[in-house]
Amino acid sequence: MGNVKIPYYVVPKGKKSGYWRPNKYMKRLGFSDIRCGPDGPEAWKIAESWNAKWKAVQAGDSLSPQATTKLSVEEAEDLTIYPEGSIGAGFRRYRKSLPWREKAERTRENWWRGWKRIKPVFGDVDPATVEPEHIEDWYAGLLQNHSLHEAWLATKTWRALWKPLASYGLCVKNADPSGNIRNSAPKGRTATFSEGEAVRRIKRAIRMGHHGLACIMATAWDTQFSPVDCRTLAPEHRGEDGDGAFFLKYREKTKDADPDAIEAVGTLSKRSRRLIEAYLASLPIEILPGAPLFRNRTGTPYTKDTLSRDFRAVRDVEAPGDDRKLMDFRRSGAVEATAGDVDPLALSQKMANSIARSKKLQDTYIPKRAALVRSADKARVRGRQALRGNKGG
């Protein structure tokens, strides 16, 4: 192959493939060796594209790879340059729309998870050029390299995104190429924890220095709040009555979507209350009323990803091989309460789930919902004892 002069492009002696090899300074900024393929025009094109990225960093027009790791998902996405009319450009436009702003935080998080799988393959592609075979290959790759749940969520996100893309005139609404995919949702989780298992993981988190995580875990166990509801708790959500402490907040999943949603009451045990108060007293700052209570070891509020990561780290030390998740705490409480013959209305209030009657009417006729929720707590104790007896037999 003829000689070409492309900065940082080399063909090692005895090799047929070309490589883009940044120097030590560039590597400190996050750039790494890139295999460009067989030496030739296509390889040169790849090398030139990486040179363009390096020049953009030098000119201050783009952040280095190392710097982008410190950005949130949204910030990193805003720095991505997409061709006009591409799926990525359409998604950026959609994120500026009213429907996007009205989505609950949990819903937006799921969109970002799905987009994480869509972007590498289709981000810079014109949606009108995507064929069913492309989607089938992509879906098969997700199943092979990730999981059924990731493939399901990514495909669900693709189908939801196709509609706004069509409204922008980028594609035809009824010509979604994913139509051949039977996107079956994965089976619901059934895993549960015992009280002893939960307590041991909380203690392990404390020993590992994850004090904010320990508080979230204790709160999740007592209140049966979901992980997102626990990590978004703020001082303004704290409450107290003659029988103890509790949290009062709208569930993130329903607060924007359900006009009849009421605030969930999450009661705390005495030991969880002491744990939280000790944690707050140890902080070097006073947390503002609307700011998240619980922080990771760097002092920043937990995100979905950092909470999952830290929980896995603690879980893997305490019980290697265990694959249960923090979200399973919520189900565990429901199993305990059901085993303790809980009143369905009390359990519904405890979990802040919708029931057959209007929630506004419930607030009218049951003004002291904390007392009702505590009846579910008592049922959990009865159920816990019954479950222990069954295991012993």
PDB file of N, CA and C in Angstrom, residues 87-187:
ATOM      1  N   ILE A  87     -30.947  10.114  13.806  1.00  0.00           N
ATOM      2  CA  ILE A  87     -31.722   9.716  14.980  1.00  0.00           C
ATOM      3  C   ILE A  87     -31.236  10.470  16.218  1.00  0.00           C
ATOM      4  N   GLY A  88     -29.910  10.641  16.349  1.00  0.00           N
ATOM      5  CA  GLY A  88     -29.376  11.379  17.485  1.00  0.00           C
ATOM      6  C   GLY A  88     -29.830  12.825  17.502  1.00  0.00           C
ATOM      7  N   ALA A  89     -29.854  13.462  16.328  1.00  0.00           N
ATOM      8  CA  ALA A  89     -30.322  14.849  16.240  1.00  0.00           C
ATOM      9  C   ALA A  89     -31.796  14.938  16.601  1.00  0.00           C
ATOM     10  N   GLY A  90     -32.573  13.935  16.172  1.00  0.00           N
ATOM     11  CA  GLY A  90     -33.992  13.918  16.507  1.00  0.00           C
ATOM     12  C   GLY A  90     -34.225  13.726  17.990  1.00  0.00           C
ATOM     13  N   PHE A  91     -33.417  12.871  18.614  1.00  0.00           N
ATOM     14  CA  PHE A  91     -33.544  12.649  20.053  1.00  0.00           C
ATOM     15  C   PHE A  91     -33.200  13.917  20.818  1.00  0.00           C
ATOM     16  N   ARG A  92     -32.181  14.643  20.365  1.00  0.00           N
ATOM     17  CA  ARG A  92     -31.818  15.907  21.020  1.00  0.00           C
ATOM     18  C   ARG A  92     -32.978  16.900  20.930  1.00  0.00           C
ATOM     19  N   ARG A  93     -33.599  16.981  19.787  1.00  0.00           N
ATOM     20  CA  ARG A  93     -34.743  17.885  19.618  1.00  0.00           C
ATOM     21  C   ARG A  93     -35.883  17.472  20.539  1.00  0.00           C
ATOM     22  N   TYR A  94     -36.114  16.173  20.649  1.00  0.00           N
ATOM     23  CA  TYR A  94     -37.196  15.684  21.501  1.00  0.00           C
ATOM     24  C   TYR A  94     -36.938  16.024  22.965  1.00  0.00           C
ATOM     25  N   ARG A  95     -35.667  16.010  23.393  1.00  0.00           N
ATOM     26  CA  ARG A  95     -35.345  16.300  24.787  1.00  0.00           C
ATOM     27  C   ARG A  95     -35.595  17.755  25.154  1.00  0.00           C
ATOM     28  N   LYS A  96     -35.832  18.586  24.179  1.00  0.00           N
ATOM     29  CA  LYS A  96     -36.162  19.986  24.439  1.00  0.00           C
ATOM     30  C   LYS A  96     -37.671  20.224  24.445  1.00  0.00           C
ATOM     31  N   SER A  97     -38.436  19.171  24.217  1.00  0.00           N
ATOM     32  CA  SER A  97     -39.887  19.308  24.076  1.00  0.00           C
ATOM     33  C   SER A  97     -40.594  19.244  25.425  1.00  0.00           C
ATOM     34  N   LEU A  98     -41.843  19.681  25.446  1.00  0.00           N
ATOM     35  CA  LEU A  98     -42.660  19.625  26.659  1.00  0.00           C
ATOM     36  C   LEU A  98     -42.927  18.187  27.107  1.00  0.00           C
ATOM     37  N   PRO A  99     -43.269  17.264  26.191  1.00  0.00           N
ATOM     38  CA  PRO A  99     -43.493  15.883  26.638  1.00  0.00           C
ATOM     39  C   PRO A  99     -42.297  15.285  27.372  1.00  0.00           C
ATOM     40  N   TRP A 100     -41.082  15.614  26.943  1.00  0.00           N
ATOM     41  CA  TRP A 100     -39.894  15.102  27.635  1.00  0.00           C
ATOM     42  C   TRP A 100     -39.784  15.707  29.025  1.00  0.00           C
ATOM     43  N   ARG A 101     -40.002  17.002  29.138  1.00  0.00           N
ATOM     44  CA  ARG A 101     -39.883  17.664  30.440  1.00  0.00           C
ATOM     45  C   ARG A 101     -40.933  17.157  31.422  1.00  0.00           C
ATOM     46  N   GLU A 102     -42.053  16.693  30.913  1.00  0.00           N
ATOM     47  CA  GLU A 102     -43.131  16.226  31.784  1.00  0.00           C
ATOM     48  C   GLU A 102     -42.940  14.784  32.242  1.00  0.00           C
ATOM     49  N   LYS A 103     -41.968  14.087  31.673  1.00  0.00           N
ATOM     50  CA  LYS A 103     -41.741  12.697  32.071  1.00  0.00           C
ATOM     51  C   LYS A 103     -41.205  12.629  33.497  1.00  0.00           C
ATOM     52  N   ALA A 104     -41.626  11.618  34.230  1.00  0.00           N
ATOM     53  CA  ALA A 104     -41.099  11.394  35.574  1.00  0.00           C
ATOM     54  C   ALA A 104     -39.617  11.049  35.494  1.00  0.00           C
ATOM     55  N   GLU A 105     -38.889  11.309  36.566  1.00  0.00           N
ATOM     56  CA  GLU A 105     -37.442  11.045  36.575  1.00  0.00           C
ATOM     57  C   GLU A 105     -37.145   9.587  36.245  1.00  0.00           C
ATOM     58  N   ARG A 106     -37.927   8.680  36.810  1.00  0.00           N
ATOM     59  CA  ARG A 106     -37.697   7.251  36.564  1.00  0.00           C
ATOM     60  C   ARG A 106     -37.877   6.926  35.080  1.00  0.00           C
ATOM     61  N   THR A 107     -38.877   7.542  34.455  1.00  0.00           N
ATOM     62  CA  THR A 107     -39.120   7.287  33.034  1.00  0.00           C
ATOM     63  C   THR A 107     -37.958   7.790  32.193  1.00  0.00           C
ATOM     64  N   ARG A 108     -37.467   8.991  32.512  1.00  0.00           N
ATOM     65  CA  ARG A 108     -36.323   9.519  31.758  1.00  0.00           C
ATOM     66  C   ARG A 108     -35.093   8.639  31.946  1.00  0.00           C
ATOM     67  N   GLU A 109     -34.889   8.112  33.132  1.00  0.00           N
ATOM     68  CA  GLU A 109     -33.753   7.218  33.366  1.00  0.00           C
ATOM     69  C   GLU A 109     -33.841   5.980  32.474  1.00  0.00           C
ATOM     70  N   ASN A 110     -35.039   5.443  32.316  1.00  0.00           N
ATOM     71  CA  ASN A 110     -35.201   4.274  31.448  1.00  0.00           C
ATOM     72  C   ASN A 110     -34.944   4.629  29.989  1.00  0.00           C
ATOM     73  N   TRP A 111     -35.346   5.833  29.579  1.00  0.00           N
ATOM     74  CA  TRP A 111     -35.033   6.289  28.220  1.00  0.00           C
ATOM     75  C   TRP A 111     -33.524   6.344  28.021  1.00  0.00           C
ATOM     76  N   TRP A 112     -32.800   6.886  28.997  1.00  0.00           N
ATOM     77  CA  TRP A 112     -31.347   6.988  28.866  1.00  0.00           C
ATOM     78  C   TRP A 112     -30.710   5.608  28.800  1.00  0.00           C
ATOM     79  N   ARG A 113     -31.237   4.668  29.556  1.00  0.00           N
ATOM     80  CA  ARG A 113     -30.707   3.300  29.492  1.00  0.00           C
ATOM     81  C   ARG A 113     -30.929   2.698  28.111  1.00  0.00           C
ATOM     82  N   GLY A 114     -32.118   2.933  27.553  1.00  0.00           N
ATOM     83  CA  GLY A 114     -32.383   2.423  26.215  1.00  0.00           C
ATOM     84  C   GLY A 114     -31.532   3.116  25.167  1.00  0.00           C
ATOM     85  N   TRP A 115     -31.371   4.438  25.304  1.00  0.00           N
ATOM     86  CA  TRP A 115     -30.573   5.204  24.347  1.00  0.00           C
ATOM     87  C   TRP A 115     -29.109   4.763  24.369  1.00  0.00           C
ATOM     88  N   LYS A 116     -28.632   4.340  25.531  1.00  0.00           N
ATOM     89  CA  LYS A 116     -27.254   3.856  25.640  1.00  0.00           C
ATOM     90  C   LYS A 116     -26.996   2.703  24.676  1.00  0.00           C
ATOM     91  N   ARG A 117     -28.002   1.899  24.402  1.00  0.00           N
ATOM     92  CA  ARG A 117     -27.862   0.777  23.468  1.00  0.00           C
ATOM     93  C   ARG A 117     -28.152   1.181  22.027  1.00  0.00           C
ATOM     94  N   ILE A 118     -28.954   2.212  21.845  1.00  0.00           N
ATOM     95  CA  ILE A 118     -29.313   2.661  20.495  1.00  0.00           C
ATOM     96  C   ILE A 118     -28.200   3.502  19.879  1.00  0.00           C
ATOM     97  N   LYS A 119     -27.633   4.397  20.674  1.00  0.00           N
ATOM     98  CA  LYS A 119     -26.692   5.398  20.176  1.00  0.00           C
ATOM     99  C   LYS A 119     -25.494   4.830  19.415  1.00  0.00           C
ATOM    100  N   PRO A 120     -24.779   3.826  19.932  1.00  0.00           N
ATOM    101  CA  PRO A 120     -23.571   3.374  19.218  1.00  0.00           C
ATOM    102  C   PRO A 120     -23.847   2.841  17.818  1.00  0.00           C
ATOM    103  N   VAL A 121     -25.033   2.311  17.596  1.00  0.00           N
ATOM    104  CA  VAL A 121     -25.351   1.692  16.309  1.00  0.00           C
ATOM    105  C   VAL A 121     -26.115   2.636  15.388  1.00  0.00           C
ATOM    106  N   PHE A 122     -27.066   3.380  15.954  1.00  0.00           N
ATOM    107  CA  PHE A 122     -27.973   4.161  15.113  1.00  0.00           C
ATOM    108  C   PHE A 122     -27.936   5.668  15.363  1.00  0.00           C
ATOM    109  N   GLY A 123     -27.109   6.138  16.312  1.00  0.00           N
ATOM    110  CA  GLY A 123     -27.136   7.551  16.670  1.00  0.00           C
ATOM    111  C   GLY A 123     -26.943   8.500  15.509  1.00  0.00           C
ATOM    112  N   ASP A 124     -26.013   8.199  14.595  1.00  0.00           N
ATOM    113  CA  ASP A 124     -25.717   9.105  13.481  1.00  0.00           C
ATOM    114  C   ASP A 124     -26.367   8.655  12.172  1.00  0.00           C
ATOM    115  N   VAL A 125     -27.385   7.795  12.283  1.00  0.00           N
ATOM    116  CA  VAL A 125     -28.030   7.217  11.096  1.00  0.00           C
ATOM    117  C   VAL A 125     -29.348   7.926  10.794  1.00  0.00           C
ATOM    118  N   ASP A 126     -29.645   8.097   9.518  1.00  0.00           N
ATOM    119  CA  ASP A 126     -30.941   8.607   9.073  1.00  0.00           C
ATOM    120  C   ASP A 126     -31.985   7.525   9.346  1.00  0.00           C
ATOM    121  N   PRO A 127     -33.016   7.797  10.167  1.00  0.00           N
ATOM    122  CA  PRO A 127     -33.973   6.740  10.509  1.00  0.00           C
ATOM    123  C   PRO A 127     -34.684   6.148   9.298  1.00  0.00           C
ATOM    124  N   ALA A 128     -34.834   6.947   8.241  1.00  0.00           N
ATOM    125  CA  ALA A 128     -35.527   6.458   7.047  1.00  0.00           C
ATOM    126  C   ALA A 128     -34.732   5.389   6.310  1.00  0.00           C
ATOM    127  N   THR A 129     -33.448   5.243   6.644  1.00  0.00           N
ATOM    128  CA  THR A 129     -32.607   4.253   5.953  1.00  0.00           C
ATOM    129  C   THR A 129     -32.462   2.949   6.736  1.00  0.00           C
ATOM    130  N   VAL A 130     -33.045   2.889   7.926  1.00  0.00           N
ATOM    131  CA  VAL A 130     -32.918   1.688   8.757  1.00  0.00           C
ATOM    132  C   VAL A 130     -33.878   0.613   8.256  1.00  0.00           C
ATOM    133  N   GLU A 131     -33.350  -0.572   8.022  1.00  0.00           N
ATOM    134  CA  GLU A 131     -34.142  -1.695   7.526  1.00  0.00           C
ATOM    135  C   GLU A 131     -34.431  -2.689   8.660  1.00  0.00           C
ATOM    136  N   PRO A 132     -35.484  -3.512   8.510  1.00  0.00           N
ATOM    137  CA  PRO A 132     -35.790  -4.514   9.543  1.00  0.00           C
ATOM    138  C   PRO A 132     -34.606  -5.410   9.879  1.00  0.00           C
ATOM    139  N   GLU A 133     -33.797  -5.759   8.869  1.00  0.00           N
ATOM    140  CA  GLU A 133     -32.645  -6.620   9.122  1.00  0.00           C
ATOM    141  C   GLU A 133     -31.640  -5.959  10.058  1.00  0.00           C
ATOM    142  N   HIS A 134     -31.508  -4.624   9.944  1.00  0.00           N
ATOM    143  CA  HIS A 134     -30.593  -3.901  10.834  1.00  0.00           C
ATOM    144  C   HIS A 134     -31.059  -4.030  12.285  1.00  0.00           C
ATOM    145  N   ILE A 135     -32.357  -3.872  12.500  1.00  0.00           N
ATOM    146  CA  ILE A 135     -32.909  -3.964  13.848  1.00  0.00           C
ATOM    147  C   ILE A 135     -32.780  -5.390  14.384  1.00  0.00           C
ATOM    148  N   GLU A 136     -33.025  -6.364  13.529  1.00  0.00           N
ATOM    149  CA  GLU A 136     -32.925  -7.760  13.962  1.00  0.00           C
ATOM    150  C   GLU A 136     -31.503  -8.099  14.405  1.00  0.00           C
ATOM    151  N   ASP A 137     -30.510  -7.635  13.648  1.00  0.00           N
ATOM    152  CA  ASP A 137     -29.112  -7.889  14.019  1.00  0.00           C
ATOM    153  C   ASP A 137     -28.756  -7.185  15.326  1.00  0.00           C
ATOM    154  N   TRP A 138     -29.230  -5.958  15.465  1.00  0.00           N
ATOM    155  CA  TRP A 138     -28.982  -5.183  16.683  1.00  0.00           C
ATOM    156  C   TRP A 138     -29.604  -5.869  17.895  1.00  0.00           C
ATOM    157  N   TYR A 139     -30.848  -6.296  17.773  1.00  0.00           N
ATOM    158  CA  TYR A 139     -31.556  -6.957  18.870  1.00  0.00           C
ATOM    159  C   TYR A 139     -30.853  -8.259  19.260  1.00  0.00           C
ATOM    160  N   ALA A 140     -30.442  -9.029  18.253  1.00  0.00           N
ATOM    161  CA  ALA A 140     -29.733 -10.285  18.527  1.00  0.00           C
ATOM    162  C   ALA A 140     -28.426 -10.024  19.266  1.00  0.00           C
ATOM    163  N   GLY A 141     -27.734  -8.946  18.901  1.00  0.00           N
ATOM    164  CA  GLY A 141     -26.496  -8.591  19.586  1.00  0.00           C
ATOM    165  C   GLY A 141     -26.726  -8.224  21.041  1.00  0.00           C
ATOM    166  N   LEU A 142     -27.828  -7.527  21.320  1.00  0.00           N
ATOM    167  CA  LEU A 142     -28.147  -7.168  22.701  1.00  0.00           C
ATOM    168  C   LEU A 142     -28.432  -8.414  23.528  1.00  0.00           C
ATOM    169  N   LEU A 143     -29.157  -9.352  22.954  1.00  0.00           N
ATOM    170  CA  LEU A 143     -29.441 -10.597  23.669  1.00  0.00           C
ATOM    171  C   LEU A 143     -28.154 -11.358  23.972  1.00  0.00           C
ATOM    172  N   GLN A 144     -27.246 -11.366  23.011  1.00  0.00           N
ATOM    173  CA  GLN A 144     -26.012 -12.130  23.164  1.00  0.00           C
ATOM    174  C   GLN A 144     -25.033 -11.468  24.124  1.00  0.00           C
ATOM    175  N   ASN A 145     -24.920 -10.148  24.048  1.00  0.00           N
ATOM    176  CA  ASN A 145     -23.881  -9.443  24.801  1.00  0.00           C
ATOM    177  C   ASN A 145     -24.365  -8.830  26.106  1.00  0.00           C
ATOM    178  N   HIS A 146     -25.674  -8.722  26.273  1.00  0.00           N
ATOM    179  CA  HIS A 146     -26.203  -8.084  27.483  1.00  0.00           C
ATOM    180  C   HIS A 146     -27.246  -8.989  28.145  1.00  0.00           C
ATOM    181  N   SER A 147     -28.518  -8.693  27.973  1.00  0.00           N
ATOM    182  CA  SER A 147     -29.547  -9.514  28.615  1.00  0.00           C
ATOM    183  C   SER A 147     -30.880  -9.291  27.929  1.00  0.00           C
ATOM    184  N   LEU A 148     -31.830 -10.165  28.238  1.00  0.00           N
ATOM    185  CA  LEU A 148     -33.183 -10.007  27.699  1.00  0.00           C
ATOM    186  C   LEU A 148     -33.781  -8.686  28.156  1.00  0.00           C
ATOM    187  N   HIS A 149     -33.537  -8.317  29.401  1.00  0.00           N
ATOM    188  CA  HIS A 149     -34.101  -7.068  29.917  1.00  0.00           C
ATOM    189  C   HIS A 149     -33.542  -5.863  29.175  1.00  0.00           C
ATOM    190  N   GLU A 150     -32.226  -5.849  28.924  1.00  0.00           N
ATOM    191  CA  GLU A 150     -31.622  -4.729  28.202  1.00  0.00           C
ATOM    192  C   GLU A 150     -32.146  -4.662  26.771  1.00  0.00           C
ATOM    193  N   ALA A 151     -32.294  -5.824  26.130  1.00  0.00           N
ATOM    194  CA  ALA A 151     -32.827  -5.853  24.762  1.00  0.00           C
ATOM    195  C   ALA A 151     -34.267  -5.366  24.737  1.00  0.00           C
ATOM    196  N   TRP A 152     -35.038  -5.786  25.709  1.00  0.00           N
ATOM    197  CA  TRP A 152     -36.444  -5.366  25.799  1.00  0.00           C
ATOM    198  C   TRP A 152     -36.549  -3.857  26.015  1.00  0.00           C
ATOM    199  N   LEU A 153     -35.761  -3.325  26.961  1.00  0.00           N
ATOM    200  CA  LEU A 153     -35.834  -1.899  27.262  1.00  0.00           C
ATOM    201  C   LEU A 153     -35.356  -1.058  26.082  1.00  0.00           C
ATOM    202  N   ALA A 154     -34.277  -1.486  25.426  1.00  0.00           N
ATOM    203  CA  ALA A 154     -33.758  -0.737  24.277  1.00  0.00           C
ATOM    204  C   ALA A 154     -34.768  -0.707  23.141  1.00  0.00           C
ATOM    205  N   THR A 155     -35.418  -1.839  22.877  1.00  0.00           N
ATOM    206  CA  THR A 155     -36.414  -1.895  21.807  1.00  0.00           C
ATOM    207  C   THR A 155     -37.643  -1.067  22.165  1.00  0.00           C
ATOM    208  N   LYS A 156     -38.028  -1.100  23.415  1.00  0.00           N
ATOM    209  CA  LYS A 156     -39.148  -0.280  23.881  1.00  0.00           C
ATOM    210  C   LYS A 156     -38.831   1.203  23.681  1.00  0.00           C
ATOM    211  N   THR A 157     -37.597   1.592  23.998  1.00  0.00           N
ATOM    212  CA  THR A 157     -37.177   2.981  23.811  1.00  0.00           C
ATOM    213  C   THR A 157     -37.157   3.345  22.330  1.00  0.00           C
ATOM    214  N   TRP A 158     -36.648   2.440  21.500  1.00  0.00           N
ATOM    215  CA  TRP A 158     -36.634   2.678  20.049  1.00  0.00           C
ATOM    216  C   TRP A 158     -38.042   2.976  19.542  1.00  0.00           C
ATOM    217  N   ARG A 159     -39.001   2.151  19.929  1.00  0.00           N
ATOM    218  CA  ARG A 159     -40.370   2.309  19.443  1.00  0.00           C
ATOM    219  C   ARG A 159     -41.007   3.595  19.954  1.00  0.00           C
ATOM    220  N   ALA A 160     -40.688   3.957  21.191  1.00  0.00           N
ATOM    221  CA  ALA A 160     -41.226   5.207  21.725  1.00  0.00           C
ATOM    222  C   ALA A 160     -40.606   6.413  21.028  1.00  0.00           C
ATOM    223  N   LEU A 161     -39.310   6.327  20.688  1.00  0.00           N
ATOM    224  CA  LEU A 161     -38.618   7.433  20.020  1.00  0.00           C
ATOM    225  C   LEU A 161     -39.064   7.580  18.572  1.00  0.00           C
ATOM    226  N   TRP A 162     -39.454   6.489  17.946  1.00  0.00           N
ATOM    227  CA  TRP A 162     -39.842   6.535  16.535  1.00  0.00           C
ATOM    228  C   TRP A 162     -41.000   7.514  16.302  1.00  0.00           C
ATOM    229  N   LYS A 163     -41.893   7.614  17.267  1.00  0.00           N
ATOM    230  CA  LYS A 163     -43.073   8.475  17.103  1.00  0.00           C
ATOM    231  C   LYS A 163     -42.691   9.956  17.011  1.00  0.00           C
ATOM    232  N   PRO A 164     -41.892  10.504  17.948  1.00  0.00           N
ATOM    233  CA  PRO A 164     -41.482  11.904  17.769  1.00  0.00           C
ATOM    234  C   PRO A 164     -40.607  12.117  16.543  1.00  0.00           C
ATOM    235  N   LEU A 165     -39.781  11.124  16.191  1.00  0.00           N
ATOM    236  CA  LEU A 165     -38.981  11.264  14.969  1.00  0.00           C
ATOM    237  C   LEU A 165     -39.894  11.420  13.760  1.00  0.00           C
ATOM    238  N   ALA A 166     -40.989  10.664  13.745  1.00  0.00           N
ATOM    239  CA  ALA A 166     -41.950  10.778  12.643  1.00  0.00           C
ATOM    240  C   ALA A 166     -42.628  12.139  12.649  1.00  0.00           C
ATOM    241  N   SER A 167     -42.919  12.657  13.846  1.00  0.00           N
ATOM    242  CA  SER A 167     -43.572  13.971  13.917  1.00  0.00           C
ATOM    243  C   SER A 167     -42.653  15.081  13.432  1.00  0.00           C
ATOM    244  N   TYR A 168     -41.336  14.854  13.470  1.00  0.00           N
ATOM    245  CA  TYR A 168     -40.372  15.825  12.954  1.00  0.00           C
ATOM    246  C   TYR A 168     -40.117  15.632  11.460  1.00  0.00           C
ATOM    247  N   GLY A 169     -40.798  14.681  10.854  1.00  0.00           N
ATOM    248  CA  GLY A 169     -40.649  14.445   9.422  1.00  0.00           C
ATOM    249  C   GLY A 169     -39.404  13.670   9.042  1.00  0.00           C
ATOM    250  N   LEU A 170     -38.795  12.979  10.015  1.00  0.00           N
ATOM    251  CA  LEU A 170     -37.566  12.233   9.736  1.00  0.00           C
ATOM    252  C   LEU A 170     -37.844  10.814   9.252  1.00  0.00           C
ATOM    253  N   CYS A 171     -39.055  10.326   9.483  1.00  0.00           N
ATOM    254  CA  CYS A 171     -39.416   8.971   9.072  1.00  0.00           C
ATOM    255  C   CYS A 171     -40.935   8.877   8.991  1.00  0.00           C
ATOM    256  N   VAL A 172     -41.430   7.725   8.597  1.00  0.00           N
ATOM    257  CA  VAL A 172     -42.873   7.499   8.483  1.00  0.00           C
ATOM    258  C   VAL A 172     -43.349   6.764   9.731  1.00  0.00           C
ATOM    259  N   LYS A 173     -44.370   7.286  10.375  1.00  0.00           N
ATOM    260  CA  LYS A 173     -44.817   6.759  11.664  1.00  0.00           C
ATOM    261  C   LYS A 173     -45.137   5.270  11.613  1.00  0.00           C
ATOM    262  N   ASN A 174     -45.804   4.818  10.560  1.00  0.00           N
ATOM    263  CA  ASN A 174     -46.237   3.422  10.472  1.00  0.00           C
ATOM    264  C   ASN A 174     -45.213   2.516   9.792  1.00  0.00           C
ATOM    265  N   ALA A 175     -43.986   3.002   9.643  1.00  0.00           N
ATOM    266  CA  ALA A 175     -42.950   2.206   8.970  1.00  0.00           C
ATOM    267  C   ALA A 175     -41.795   1.883   9.911  1.00  0.00           C
ATOM    268  N   ASP A 176     -42.101   1.695  11.197  1.00  0.00           N
ATOM    269  CA  ASP A 176     -41.067   1.352  12.175  1.00  0.00           C
ATOM    270  C   ASP A 176     -40.446   0.005  11.803  1.00  0.00           C
ATOM    271  N   PRO A 177     -39.135  -0.041  11.544  1.00  0.00           N
ATOM    272  CA  PRO A 177     -38.494  -1.300  11.132  1.00  0.00           C
ATOM    273  C   PRO A 177     -38.373  -2.340  12.241  1.00  0.00           C
ATOM    274  N   SER A 178     -38.772  -1.978  13.469  1.00  0.00           N
ATOM    275  CA  SER A 178     -38.680  -2.955  14.564  1.00  0.00           C
ATOM    276  C   SER A 178     -39.924  -3.828  14.652  1.00  0.00           C
ATOM    277  N   GLY A 179     -40.838  -3.672  13.695  1.00  0.00           N
ATOM    278  CA  GLY A 179     -42.111  -4.388  13.763  1.00  0.00           C
ATOM    279  C   GLY A 179     -41.990  -5.897  13.791  1.00  0.00           C
ATOM    280  N   ASN A 180     -40.923  -6.437  13.221  1.00  0.00           N
ATOM    281  CA  ASN A 180     -40.754  -7.895  13.196  1.00  0.00           C
ATOM    282  C   ASN A 180     -40.258  -8.462  14.523  1.00  0.00           C
ATOM    283  N   ILE A 181     -39.815  -7.581  15.421  1.00  0.00           N
ATOM    284  CA  ILE A 181     -39.278  -8.041  16.704  1.00  0.00           C
ATOM    285  C   ILE A 181     -40.420  -8.286  17.684  1.00  0.00           C
ATOM    286  N   ARG A 182     -40.459  -9.469  18.221  1.00  0.00           N
ATOM    287  CA  ARG A 182     -41.424  -9.772  19.283  1.00  0.00           C
ATOM    288  C   ARG A 182     -40.768  -9.412  20.612  1.00  0.00           C
ATOM    289  N   ASN A 183     -41.053  -8.216  21.061  1.00  0.00           N
ATOM    290  CA  ASN A 183     -40.337  -7.684  22.224  1.00  0.00           C
ATOM    291  C   ASN A 183     -41.038  -8.094  23.513  1.00  0.00           C
ATOM    292  N   SER A 184     -40.802  -9.310  23.933  1.00  0.00           N
ATOM    293  CA  SER A 184     -41.439  -9.840  25.132  1.00  0.00           C
ATOM    294  C   SER A 184     -40.734  -9.317  26.375  1.00  0.00           C
ATOM    295  N   ALA A 185     -41.525  -8.794  27.304  1.00  0.00           N
ATOM    296  CA  ALA A 185     -40.943  -8.295  28.551  1.00  0.00           C
ATOM    297  C   ALA A 185     -40.418  -9.458  29.380  1.00  0.00           C
ATOM    298  N   PRO A 186     -39.280  -9.273  30.039  1.00  0.00           N
ATOM    299  CA  PRO A 186     -38.756 -10.341  30.906  1.00  0.00           C
ATOM    300  C   PRO A 186     -39.704 -10.598  32.069  1.00  0.00           C
ATOM    301  N   LYS A 187     -39.675 -11.812  32.584  1.00  0.00           N
ATOM    302  CA  LYS A 187     -40.540 -12.154  33.707  1.00  0.00           C
ATOM    303  C   LYS A 187     -40.197 -11.288  34.915  1.00  0.00           C
TER     304      LYS A 187
END
